[in-house]
Coordinates of C-alpha atoms in Angstrom, one line a residue:
M131 CA 0.0 0.0 0.0
K132 CA 1.3 3.5 -0.9
H133 CA 1.3 6.1 1.9
T134 CA 2.6 9.0 -0.2
L135 CA 1.8 10.3 -3.7
S136 CA 4.2 11.2 -6.4
K137 CA 4.2 14.6 -8.0
K138 CA 2.8 13.0 -11.1
D139 CA -0.1 11.5 -9.2
M140 CA -0.9 14.9 -7.6
V141 CA -0.9 16.6 -11.0
L142 CA -3.2 14.0 -12.4
I143 CA -5.6 14.2 -9.5
S144 CA -5.6 18.0 -9.8
F145 CA -6.4 17.6 -13.5
M146 CA -9.3 15.3 -12.6
L147 CA -10.7 17.8 -10.1
F148 CA -10.3 20.7 -12.6
S149 CA -12.2 18.7 -15.3
M150 CA -15.0 18.0 -12.8
F151 CA -15.3 21.8 -12.0
F152 CA -14.9 23.1 -15.5
G153 CA -18.2 22.9 -17.3
A154 CA -19.8 24.9 -20.0
G155 CA -21.0 27.5 -17.6
N156 CA -17.3 28.2 -16.6
L157 CA -16.5 28.4 -20.3
I158 CA -19.0 31.2 -21.1
F159 CA -18.8 33.5 -18.0
P160 CA -15.3 34.9 -18.4
P161 CA -15.6 35.9 -22.1
F162 CA -18.8 37.8 -21.3
L163 CA -17.1 39.5 -18.3
G164 CA -14.1 40.4 -20.6
Q165 CA -16.2 42.0 -23.2
S166 CA -18.4 43.9 -20.7
A167 CA -15.5 45.1 -18.6
G168 CA -13.4 46.1 -21.6
E169 CA -10.5 48.3 -20.4
Q170 CA -11.3 47.3 -16.8
V171 CA -10.9 43.6 -17.5
W172 CA -8.0 43.0 -15.1
L173 CA -9.9 44.5 -12.1
S174 CA -13.0 42.5 -13.0
L175 CA -10.9 39.3 -13.5
A176 CA -9.3 39.9 -10.0
G177 CA -12.8 39.9 -8.4
F178 CA -13.9 37.0 -10.5
L179 CA -10.9 34.9 -9.6
L180 CA -11.5 35.7 -5.9
S181 CA -14.9 34.1 -5.9
A182 CA -14.9 31.7 -8.9
V183 CA -11.6 30.1 -7.9
G184 CA -11.3 31.1 -4.2
L185 CA -14.7 29.7 -3.1
P186 CA -14.2 26.2 -4.7
I187 CA -10.7 25.9 -3.3
L188 CA -12.0 26.9 0.1
G189 CA -14.8 24.4 -0.3
V190 CA -12.3 21.5 -0.8
V191 CA -10.3 22.8 2.1
A192 CA -13.4 22.9 4.3
I193 CA -14.3 19.3 3.5
A194 CA -10.7 18.2 4.0
K195 CA -10.6 19.9 7.5
A196 CA -14.0 18.6 8.6
G197 CA -13.4 15.1 7.3
S198 CA -16.5 14.8 5.2
F199 CA -19.5 16.8 4.0
F200 CA -21.7 14.9 6.4
A201 CA -19.4 15.7 9.4
L202 CA -19.5 19.4 8.4
S203 CA -23.3 19.4 8.1
Q204 CA -23.7 17.7 11.4
R205 CA -22.3 20.7 13.2
V206 CA -25.6 22.4 12.5
H207 CA -28.0 19.5 13.4
P208 CA -28.3 15.8 12.6
V209 CA -31.5 16.4 10.6
F210 CA -29.7 19.1 8.6
A211 CA -26.8 16.7 8.1
W212 CA -29.2 14.4 6.3
L213 CA -31.4 16.9 4.5
F214 CA -29.0 19.5 3.1
P215 CA -26.5 17.1 1.4
L216 CA -29.5 15.3 -0.1
L217 CA -30.8 18.6 -1.5
I218 CA -27.4 19.5 -2.9
Y219 CA -26.8 16.1 -4.5
L220 CA -30.3 16.1 -6.0
S221 CA -30.1 19.6 -7.4
I222 CA -26.5 19.7 -8.6
G223 CA -26.9 16.1 -9.8
P224 CA -29.8 14.4 -11.6
G225 CA -32.3 17.1 -10.8
L226 CA -30.7 20.1 -12.6
A227 CA -27.0 20.2 -13.3
I228 CA -26.4 16.9 -15.1
P229 CA -29.4 17.3 -17.4
R230 CA -28.3 20.9 -18.0
A231 CA -24.9 19.8 -19.1
G232 CA -26.4 17.2 -21.5
S233 CA -28.8 19.7 -23.0
L234 CA -26.1 22.4 -23.3
A235 CA -23.8 19.9 -25.0
F236 CA -26.5 19.4 -27.7
E237 CA -27.2 23.1 -28.1
M238 CA -23.5 24.0 -28.6
G239 CA -21.9 20.8 -29.7
M240 CA -24.4 19.2 -32.1
A241 CA -27.3 21.5 -33.0
P242 CA -25.2 24.0 -35.1
F243 CA -24.2 21.1 -37.4
L244 CA -27.6 19.8 -38.0
P245 CA -30.2 20.9 -40.5
A246 CA -32.6 23.4 -38.9
A247 CA -35.5 20.9 -39.3
W248 CA -33.6 18.3 -37.3
S249 CA -32.2 20.5 -34.5
T250 CA -35.6 21.9 -33.6
Q251 CA -37.3 18.5 -33.4
P252 CA -37.6 16.8 -30.0
W253 CA -36.2 13.6 -31.4
G254 CA -32.9 15.3 -32.3
L255 CA -32.2 16.1 -28.6
A256 CA -33.6 12.7 -27.6
V257 CA -31.1 10.8 -29.8
Y258 CA -28.2 13.0 -28.8
S259 CA -28.9 12.7 -25.1
A260 CA -29.2 8.9 -25.3
V261 CA -25.7 8.8 -26.9
F262 CA -24.3 11.4 -24.5
F263 CA -25.5 9.7 -21.4
A264 CA -24.5 6.3 -22.6
V265 CA -21.0 7.6 -22.8
V266 CA -21.4 9.2 -19.3
F267 CA -22.7 5.8 -18.0
W268 CA -19.7 3.9 -19.4
L269 CA -17.1 6.3 -18.2
S270 CA -18.7 6.5 -14.7
L271 CA -18.7 2.8 -14.0
S272 CA -15.1 2.7 -12.9
P273 CA -14.5 5.7 -10.6
S274 CA -11.0 4.4 -9.9
K275 CA -10.1 5.1 -13.5
L276 CA -11.2 8.7 -13.4
V277 CA -7.6 9.9 -12.8
D278 CA -6.4 8.2 -15.9
R279 CA -9.4 9.2 -18.0
F280 CA -9.5 12.8 -16.9
G281 CA -5.9 13.4 -16.0
K282 CA -4.4 11.8 -19.1
L283 CA -7.0 12.3 -21.7
L284 CA -10.0 14.6 -21.2
T285 CA -8.3 17.4 -19.3
P286 CA -5.2 17.7 -21.5
T287 CA -7.6 17.7 -24.6
L288 CA -9.7 20.5 -23.1
L289 CA -6.6 22.6 -22.0
A290 CA -4.9 22.1 -25.3
I291 CA -7.9 23.4 -27.3
I292 CA -8.4 26.4 -25.0
L293 CA -4.6 27.2 -25.2
L294 CA -4.8 26.9 -29.0
I295 CA -7.7 29.4 -29.1
F296 CA -5.8 31.8 -26.8
V297 CA -2.5 31.6 -28.8
K298 CA -4.4 32.1 -32.1
S299 CA -6.1 35.2 -30.6
L300 CA -2.6 36.6 -29.8
L301 CA -1.3 35.8 -33.3
S302 CA -4.4 37.3 -34.9
P303 CA -5.2 40.3 -32.8
M304 CA -8.9 41.1 -32.8
G305 CA -9.0 44.7 -31.6
P306 CA -8.6 46.9 -28.6
S307 CA -10.7 46.7 -25.4
A308 CA -13.8 48.8 -25.4
Q309 CA -15.1 51.0 -22.7
P310 CA -16.6 49.1 -19.7
V311 CA -20.4 49.1 -19.6
G312 CA -22.9 49.1 -16.8
P313 CA -21.7 48.0 -13.3
Y314 CA -18.3 47.1 -14.8
A315 CA -17.7 50.8 -15.3
E316 CA -18.7 51.8 -11.7
H317 CA -17.2 48.9 -9.6
P318 CA -15.5 46.4 -11.9
A319 CA -13.8 44.3 -9.2
F320 CA -17.1 43.9 -7.2
Q321 CA -19.1 43.0 -10.3
G322 CA -16.4 40.5 -11.2
F323 CA -16.7 39.0 -7.8
L324 CA -20.5 38.6 -8.2
D325 CA -20.0 37.0 -11.6
G326 CA -17.7 34.5 -10.1
Y327 CA -20.1 33.9 -7.2
L328 CA -22.8 33.0 -9.7
T329 CA -20.8 30.1 -11.1
M330 CA -21.9 28.3 -8.0
D331 CA -18.8 26.0 -8.0
A332 CA -18.7 26.1 -4.2
L333 CA -21.6 23.6 -4.3
A334 CA -19.6 21.4 -6.6
A335 CA -16.6 21.5 -4.2
L336 CA -18.7 20.0 -1.5
V337 CA -20.0 17.3 -3.8
F338 CA -16.7 16.4 -5.4
G339 CA -14.9 16.1 -2.1
I340 CA -16.1 12.5 -1.8
V341 CA -14.6 11.6 -5.2
V342 CA -11.2 13.1 -4.4
A343 CA -11.2 11.4 -1.0
N344 CA -12.1 8.0 -2.5
T345 CA -9.5 8.4 -5.3
L346 CA -6.8 9.1 -2.7
R347 CA -7.9 6.1 -0.6
A348 CA -7.8 3.9 -3.8
K349 CA -4.1 4.9 -4.0
G350 CA -3.4 3.8 -0.5
I351 CA -3.8 7.1 1.4
E352 CA -5.8 6.1 4.6
D353 CA -4.2 8.4 7.2
K354 CA -6.7 11.3 7.9
G355 CA -3.9 13.8 8.1
R356 CA -2.3 12.9 4.8
L357 CA -5.7 12.6 3.2
S358 CA -6.6 16.1 4.2
V359 CA -3.2 17.5 3.0
Y360 CA -3.5 15.8 -0.4
M361 CA -7.1 17.0 -0.8
I362 CA -6.1 20.5 -0.1
G363 CA -3.2 20.1 -2.6
A364 CA -5.6 18.8 -5.3
G365 CA -7.9 21.8 -4.6
L366 CA -5.1 24.3 -5.0
G367 CA -3.8 22.6 -8.2
A368 CA -7.3 22.6 -9.7
G369 CA -7.7 26.3 -8.7
V370 CA -4.5 27.3 -10.4
L371 CA -5.7 25.7 -13.6
L372 CA -9.1 27.3 -13.3
G373 CA -7.5 30.7 -12.8
V374 CA -5.2 30.4 -15.8
I375 CA -8.1 29.4 -18.1
Y376 CA -10.4 32.1 -16.7
V377 CA -7.7 34.8 -17.5
M378 CA -7.3 33.4 -21.0
L379 CA -11.0 33.4 -21.7
G380 CA -11.4 36.9 -20.1
M381 CA -8.7 38.4 -22.3
I382 CA -10.3 36.8 -25.4
G383 CA -13.6 38.3 -24.5
S384 CA -12.0 41.7 -23.8
A385 CA -10.6 41.8 -27.4
S386 CA -13.9 40.7 -29.0
S387 CA -15.8 44.0 -28.9
F388 CA -15.2 44.8 -32.5
L389 CA -17.1 41.7 -33.5
G390 CA -20.2 43.3 -32.1
K391 CA -22.1 43.3 -28.8
A392 CA -23.2 39.8 -27.7
D393 CA -25.9 38.7 -25.3
N394 CA -23.9 36.0 -23.6
G395 CA -20.6 34.3 -23.5
A396 CA -21.6 31.4 -25.8
Q397 CA -22.4 34.0 -28.5
I398 CA -19.1 35.7 -27.9
L399 CA -17.1 32.5 -28.3
T400 CA -19.1 31.6 -31.4
N401 CA -18.2 35.0 -33.0
V402 CA -14.5 34.7 -31.9
M403 CA -14.1 31.2 -33.2
G404 CA -15.7 32.2 -36.6
Y405 CA -13.2 35.1 -36.8
L406 CA -10.1 33.1 -35.8
F407 CA -10.7 29.8 -37.5
G408 CA -13.5 30.3 -40.1
A409 CA -15.9 27.5 -40.7
S410 CA -13.8 25.1 -38.6
G411 CA -14.2 27.3 -35.6
K412 CA -17.7 25.9 -35.0
V413 CA -16.3 22.4 -34.9
L414 CA -13.6 23.3 -32.5
L415 CA -16.0 25.2 -30.2
G416 CA -18.4 22.2 -30.4
V417 CA -15.6 19.9 -29.2
V418 CA -14.7 22.3 -26.3
F419 CA -18.3 22.4 -25.1
T420 CA -18.9 18.7 -25.5
V421 CA -15.7 17.7 -23.6
A422 CA -16.5 20.3 -20.8
C423 CA -20.1 19.1 -20.4
L424 CA -18.9 15.4 -20.5
C425 CA -16.3 15.9 -17.8
V426 CA -18.8 17.7 -15.5
S427 CA -21.5 15.1 -16.1
I428 CA -19.1 12.2 -15.4
G429 CA -17.9 13.9 -12.2
L430 CA -21.4 14.5 -10.9
V431 CA -22.7 11.1 -11.8
T432 CA -19.8 9.5 -10.0
S433 CA -20.0 11.6 -6.9
C434 CA -23.8 11.4 -6.6
S435 CA -23.7 7.6 -7.2
Q436 CA -21.1 7.2 -4.5
Y437 CA -23.2 9.3 -2.1
F438 CA -26.5 7.6 -2.8
N439 CA -24.7 4.2 -2.6
S440 CA -23.5 5.1 0.9
L441 CA -27.0 6.3 1.8
L442 CA -28.8 3.2 0.4
P443 CA -26.2 0.5 0.0
R444 CA -28.8 -2.1 -1.0
L445 CA -28.5 -0.6 -4.5
S446 CA -25.1 -1.1 -5.9
Y447 CA -22.9 1.7 -7.3
R448 CA -23.6 0.5 -10.8
A449 CA -27.4 0.6 -10.2
W450 CA -27.1 4.2 -9.0
V451 CA -25.1 5.2 -12.0
S452 CA -27.8 3.6 -14.2
I453 CA -30.6 5.4 -12.4
L454 CA -28.9 8.8 -12.4
C455 CA -28.1 8.6 -16.1
L456 CA -31.6 7.6 -17.0
V457 CA -33.2 10.3 -14.9
S458 CA -30.8 12.9 -16.2
M459 CA -31.4 11.9 -19.8
T460 CA -35.1 12.2 -19.3
I461 CA -34.9 15.6 -17.7
A462 CA -32.4 16.8 -20.4
N463 CA -35.1 16.3 -23.0
L464 CA -37.1 19.2 -21.4
G465 CA -34.6 21.5 -23.2
L466 CA -32.0 23.9 -21.9
T467 CA -34.4 26.9 -21.5
Q468 CA -36.8 25.1 -19.2
I469 CA -34.0 23.6 -17.1
L470 CA -32.3 26.9 -16.6
A471 CA -35.6 28.6 -15.6
V472 CA -36.0 26.0 -12.8
S473 CA -32.3 25.7 -11.8
V474 CA -31.4 29.3 -11.2
P475 CA -33.8 30.1 -8.3
I476 CA -33.3 26.7 -6.6
L477 CA -29.5 26.8 -6.7
G478 CA -29.7 30.4 -5.7
A479 CA -31.5 29.4 -2.5
I480 CA -29.1 26.6 -1.6
Y481 CA -25.8 28.2 -2.6
P482 CA -25.6 30.8 0.3
V483 CA -26.0 28.1 2.9
A484 CA -23.1 26.2 1.3
I485 CA -20.9 29.3 1.4
V486 CA -21.8 30.0 5.0
L487 CA -20.9 26.4 6.0
I488 CA -17.6 26.6 4.2
L489 CA -16.6 29.9 5.9
L490 CA -17.6 28.6 9.3
A491 CA -15.6 25.4 8.8
L492 CA -12.5 27.5 7.9
A493 CA -12.9 29.6 11.0
D494 CA -12.7 26.5 13.3
R495 CA -10.0 28.0 15.4
V496 CA -12.4 30.8 16.4
I497 CA -15.7 29.0 16.1
S498 CA -15.9 25.5 17.5
A499 CA -17.9 22.7 16.0
R500 CA -20.3 22.9 18.9
S501 CA -20.9 26.6 18.6
F502 CA -24.5 28.0 18.3
V503 CA -23.1 30.1 15.4
Y504 CA -23.6 27.2 13.1
V505 CA -27.3 26.8 14.0
T506 CA -28.2 30.5 14.0
T507 CA -26.3 31.5 10.9
V508 CA -27.3 28.6 8.7
S509 CA -31.0 28.9 9.9
L510 CA -31.3 32.6 9.0
V511 CA -29.5 32.2 5.7
A512 CA -31.7 29.2 4.8
L513 CA -34.8 31.1 5.8
F514 CA -33.8 34.0 3.6
G515 CA -33.1 31.5 0.7
V516 CA -36.6 30.0 1.1
I517 CA -38.3 33.4 1.2
D518 CA -36.4 34.6 -1.8
L519 CA -37.2 31.3 -3.7
I520 CA -40.9 31.6 -2.9
N521 CA -40.9 35.3 -3.9
A522 CA -39.2 34.6 -7.3
T523 CA -41.4 31.6 -8.2
A524 CA -44.8 31.3 -6.4
G525 CA -44.9 34.8 -4.8
N526 CA -44.9 36.8 -8.0
H527 CA -42.2 39.1 -6.6
R528 CA -44.7 40.6 -4.1
W529 CA -42.0 40.9 -1.4
D530 CA -39.5 42.7 -3.7
T531 CA -39.9 46.0 -1.7
W532 CA -38.9 44.3 1.6
L533 CA -36.1 42.2 0.1
N534 CA -34.6 45.1 -1.8
A535 CA -34.1 46.9 1.5
L536 CA -31.5 44.3 2.4
P537 CA -27.9 45.5 1.6
L538 CA -26.4 43.8 -1.5
Y539 CA -29.8 42.1 -2.5
A540 CA -29.9 43.8 -5.9
Q541 CA -26.3 42.4 -6.5
G542 CA -27.4 38.9 -5.7
A543 CA -25.9 38.7 -2.2
G544 CA -28.8 39.6 0.0
W545 CA -27.9 36.7 2.3
V546 CA -24.9 38.5 3.7
M547 CA -26.9 40.5 6.2
P548 CA -28.9 37.5 7.6
A549 CA -25.6 35.7 7.9
L550 CA -24.0 38.5 9.9
I551 CA -27.0 38.7 12.2
G552 CA -27.1 35.0 12.7
C553 CA -23.3 34.9 13.4
C554 CA -23.7 37.7 16.1
A555 CA -26.7 35.9 17.6
G556 CA -24.8 32.7 17.8
M557 CA -21.9 34.4 19.5
V558 CA -24.2 35.9 22.1
L559 CA -25.7 32.4 22.8
D560 CA -22.2 31.0 23.1
F561 CA -21.2 33.6 25.6
S562 CA -24.4 33.1 27.6
R563 CA -23.8 29.3 27.7
R564 CA -20.2 29.9 28.8
I565 CA -21.3 32.2 31.6
R566 CA -24.0 29.7 32.8
G567 CA -21.4 26.9 32.8
E568 CA -18.9 29.1 34.8
R569 CA -21.7 29.9 37.4
R570 CA -22.5 26.2 37.8
E571 CA -18.9 25.4 38.4
E572 CA -18.7 28.1 41.1
Q573 CA -21.7 26.8 43.0
P574 CA -20.8 24.7 46.0
S575 CA -21.7 21.1 45.7

């Protein structure tokens, strides 16, 4: 049994984790930021990297320090430790994220090459999703081989194509950066931070922790201390790769203004690829989106199957992979637009709770695992998330006036104030408990 990892093993595990993080959403956010920020691209990218790279790394570190996602969640309450991970695995897995990846792979990787009559027909998406999830099923059956498949094949392919696009953009200059627009002109770094926050990769960090830990155990790393160190190292390695790619894509977007204003990052990349590579640009872009969506889907199916297998071991890992692929394929056929309409408010309600958990876990030297801060902070943030979700869906925005009174709500971070209030309330309760304990000790027996 091996008790240490070679540098090569660490690089390959970092590559694996990077591929699991880097989906199509990560591909299209930076170019849009780059074009919108224009001359302020570096300030915006700094903010973007702080949240889009920093939060996922901190998520991996938090799981490594706590030991597991379950152990971290149990600091709030045993019921929460069962319910919250289940909600995350369902939403970031077969409920939303995996079907979204399959649908987006069709929209960007296949539909542009089909006749219009085919790409708009339901059977076109149905056939593609069947093939896509068959590949996901096959590659997810052996999680022990993920390091080889991701680290040696899929990740290098993805990185090589993105590097090729970036180098080509340097050799064929597109144009100067334009003036920043909207919030990118007023506070570029803060807007970049919010853009990175919306990637929601901190959720993925909590989910993928089980895959990294099991991969390390398969390589003979059983000691909890070493396991934690190697998990943190893999998180840092994946973060460096994410940061480099985000900078490349942001710079490409910044130089794309002369091609015309685009509504989203996918449109920007389509315009850029057409300019740089001509007709073959569509093919290259289709490959990038397909590989990115495939990597994320495999990572999510693997992590969710391992989680549900530990929850209900009567069903084998293979059975769970089959179930998740079938459910994801079925939901993917609803189409990208409907999936996105549902996923955004639900993930928006869950994500702040995940961020709060991560930050509290990292403050374990100040806030103990038994602190009331976990209960009060998570409860208030979760309550805010539920209210915001109801308001955005069933409430017809009737509570907008009240919610807009919260600082940062308009910027998508309205949970910050409830978190601060909850943290203060928890500290007061901790102090009160400590005082009561000291008084009991002082009383004569």
